Tab-separated table of C-alpha atoms in Angstrom:
chain	number	residue	atom	x	y	z
A	1	UNK	CA	-61.158	8.557	53.959
A	2	UNK	CA	-61.557	8.602	50.192
A	3	UNK	CA	-58.725	9.379	47.787
A	4	UNK	CA	-60.292	12.663	46.734
A	5	UNK	CA	-60.130	13.925	50.335
A	6	UNK	CA	-56.600	12.621	50.827
A	7	UNK	CA	-55.365	14.263	47.673
A	8	UNK	CA	-57.085	17.551	48.455
A	9	UNK	CA	-55.522	17.685	51.927
A	10	UNK	CA	-52.058	16.763	50.615
A	11	UNK	CA	-52.429	19.450	47.917
A	12	UNK	CA	-53.226	22.098	50.534
A	13	UNK	CA	-50.488	20.961	52.923
A	14	UNK	CA	-47.622	20.477	50.468
A	15	UNK	CA	-47.893	23.152	47.790
A	16	UNK	CA	-46.138	26.454	47.365
A	17	UNK	CA	-49.171	27.785	45.495
A	18	UNK	CA	-52.353	29.227	47.021
A	19	UNK	CA	-54.863	26.695	48.322
A	20	UNK	CA	-57.192	27.423	45.411
A	21	UNK	CA	-54.512	26.831	42.788
A	22	UNK	CA	-53.287	23.698	44.543
A	23	UNK	CA	-56.781	22.231	44.814
A	24	UNK	CA	-57.654	23.044	41.223
A	25	UNK	CA	-54.376	21.512	40.041
A	26	UNK	CA	-55.017	18.337	42.043
A	27	UNK	CA	-58.669	18.051	40.962
A	28	UNK	CA	-57.764	18.581	37.312
A	29	UNK	CA	-55.165	15.809	37.490
A	30	UNK	CA	-57.375	13.510	39.569
A	31	UNK	CA	-60.490	13.821	37.369
A	32	UNK	CA	-58.993	14.710	34.028
A	33	UNK	CA	-61.177	17.865	33.906
A	34	UNK	CA	-59.570	21.076	32.591
A	35	UNK	CA	-58.798	23.624	35.307
A	36	UNK	CA	-61.078	26.318	33.930
A	37	UNK	CA	-64.179	24.204	34.728
A	38	UNK	CA	-63.724	24.538	38.516
A	39	UNK	CA	-65.814	27.457	39.766
A	40	UNK	CA	-65.516	28.846	43.266
A	41	UNK	CA	-68.932	27.372	44.094
A	42	UNK	CA	-67.832	23.942	42.968
A	43	UNK	CA	-64.589	24.225	44.973
A	44	UNK	CA	-66.478	25.217	48.092
A	45	UNK	CA	-68.767	22.184	47.726
A	46	UNK	CA	-65.837	19.822	47.250
A	47	UNK	CA	-63.876	21.295	50.190
A	48	UNK	CA	-66.848	21.044	52.540
A	49	UNK	CA	-67.639	17.480	51.444
A	50	UNK	CA	-63.973	16.572	51.985
A	51	UNK	CA	-64.052	18.099	55.487
A	52	UNK	CA	-66.989	15.881	56.436
A	53	UNK	CA	-65.238	12.856	54.940
A	54	UNK	CA	-62.046	13.706	56.855
A	55	UNK	CA	-63.941	14.095	60.149
A	56	UNK	CA	-65.406	10.616	59.728
A	57	UNK	CA	-61.905	9.111	59.836
A	58	UNK	CA	-60.029	11.504	62.147
A	59	UNK	CA	-58.733	9.954	65.352
A	60	UNK	CA	-59.893	12.982	67.329
A	61	UNK	CA	-62.629	14.738	65.321
A	62	UNK	CA	-63.384	17.129	68.173
A	63	UNK	CA	-59.848	18.521	67.931
A	64	UNK	CA	-60.188	18.916	64.151
A	65	UNK	CA	-63.459	20.769	64.567
A	66	UNK	CA	-61.871	22.957	67.217
A	67	UNK	CA	-59.102	23.814	64.721
A	68	UNK	CA	-61.797	24.849	62.253
A	69	UNK	CA	-63.517	27.164	64.721
A	70	UNK	CA	-60.178	28.531	65.952
A	71	UNK	CA	-59.106	29.271	62.364
A	72	UNK	CA	-62.438	30.948	61.737
A	73	UNK	CA	-62.028	33.036	64.884
A	74	UNK	CA	-58.399	33.969	64.199
A	75	UNK	CA	-58.738	34.763	60.473
A	76	UNK	CA	-55.664	36.729	59.512
A	77	UNK	CA	-55.748	39.038	62.548
A	78	UNK	CA	-52.903	37.393	64.433
A	79	UNK	CA	-50.165	37.725	61.807
A	80	UNK	CA	-48.312	40.399	63.819
A	81	UNK	CA	-48.264	38.300	66.982
A	82	UNK	CA	-47.534	34.893	65.412
A	83	UNK	CA	-45.883	35.571	62.019
A	84	UNK	CA	-44.588	32.003	61.497
A	85	UNK	CA	-47.920	30.371	62.299
A	86	UNK	CA	-49.682	32.910	60.114
A	87	UNK	CA	-47.778	31.703	57.067
A	88	UNK	CA	-49.100	28.136	57.499
A	89	UNK	CA	-52.285	28.712	59.416
A	90	UNK	CA	-54.093	31.775	58.235
A	91	UNK	CA	-53.221	32.092	54.576
A	92	UNK	CA	-56.233	33.483	52.808
A	93	UNK	CA	-57.030	33.132	49.113
A	94	UNK	CA	-59.697	35.858	49.412
A	95	UNK	CA	-61.932	34.040	46.931
A	96	UNK	CA	-63.909	31.844	49.296
A	97	UNK	CA	-66.144	32.480	52.282
A	98	UNK	CA	-64.628	32.461	55.761
A	99	UNK	CA	-66.053	29.017	56.587
A	100	UNK	CA	-64.268	27.417	53.646
A	101	UNK	CA	-61.076	29.336	54.428
A	102	UNK	CA	-61.276	28.025	57.992
A	103	UNK	CA	-61.648	24.446	56.700
A	104	UNK	CA	-58.515	24.969	54.563
A	105	UNK	CA	-56.633	26.212	57.640
A	106	UNK	CA	-57.774	23.129	59.574
A	107	UNK	CA	-56.555	20.952	56.669
A	108	UNK	CA	-53.168	22.683	56.710
A	109	UNK	CA	-52.801	21.718	60.376
A	110	UNK	CA	-54.258	18.202	60.049
A	111	UNK	CA	-52.002	15.621	61.680
A	112	UNK	CA	-50.698	13.084	59.204
A	113	UNK	CA	-48.172	11.159	61.317
A	114	UNK	CA	-47.498	10.625	64.983
A	115	UNK	CA	-44.503	8.715	66.229
A	116	UNK	CA	-43.708	7.653	62.674
A	117	UNK	CA	-47.168	6.109	62.064
A	118	UNK	CA	-49.961	7.502	59.949
A	119	UNK	CA	-52.963	8.864	61.824
A	120	UNK	CA	-56.340	10.449	61.082
A	121	UNK	CA	-57.055	8.146	58.152
A	122	UNK	CA	-53.924	9.087	56.210
A	123	UNK	CA	-51.922	6.402	54.469
A	124	UNK	CA	-48.598	6.345	52.643
A	125	UNK	CA	-49.726	5.152	49.198
A	126	UNK	CA	-53.062	6.870	48.946
A	127	UNK	CA	-53.123	6.709	45.128
A	128	UNK	CA	-52.816	2.926	45.036
């Protein structure tokens, strides 16, 4: 998995900001491009390209694709039944299409470690 994909997933998983803000902040730092140059269309392209890159390295890509389709199916409609999961799983930025939002939900749930070891192509020092 390339560093752009790793950084994007880490930004989505570990930020208190919206996914869009987190991704733009990461991309701006990663590329040195001012934040205002990232349009929604460019973000969608980058997110989708990163999803394909992630799937190429995932230990169980079928599960990751299932998470994408499940997130797409669930949208935000289950917040009353599963309020805790909704906070992590179905956050919507309302600026991107549902497919891209589902990819972001799948990224939020992507497994990084199992039994203390990195999985799915993640690594500890991804910026080195």
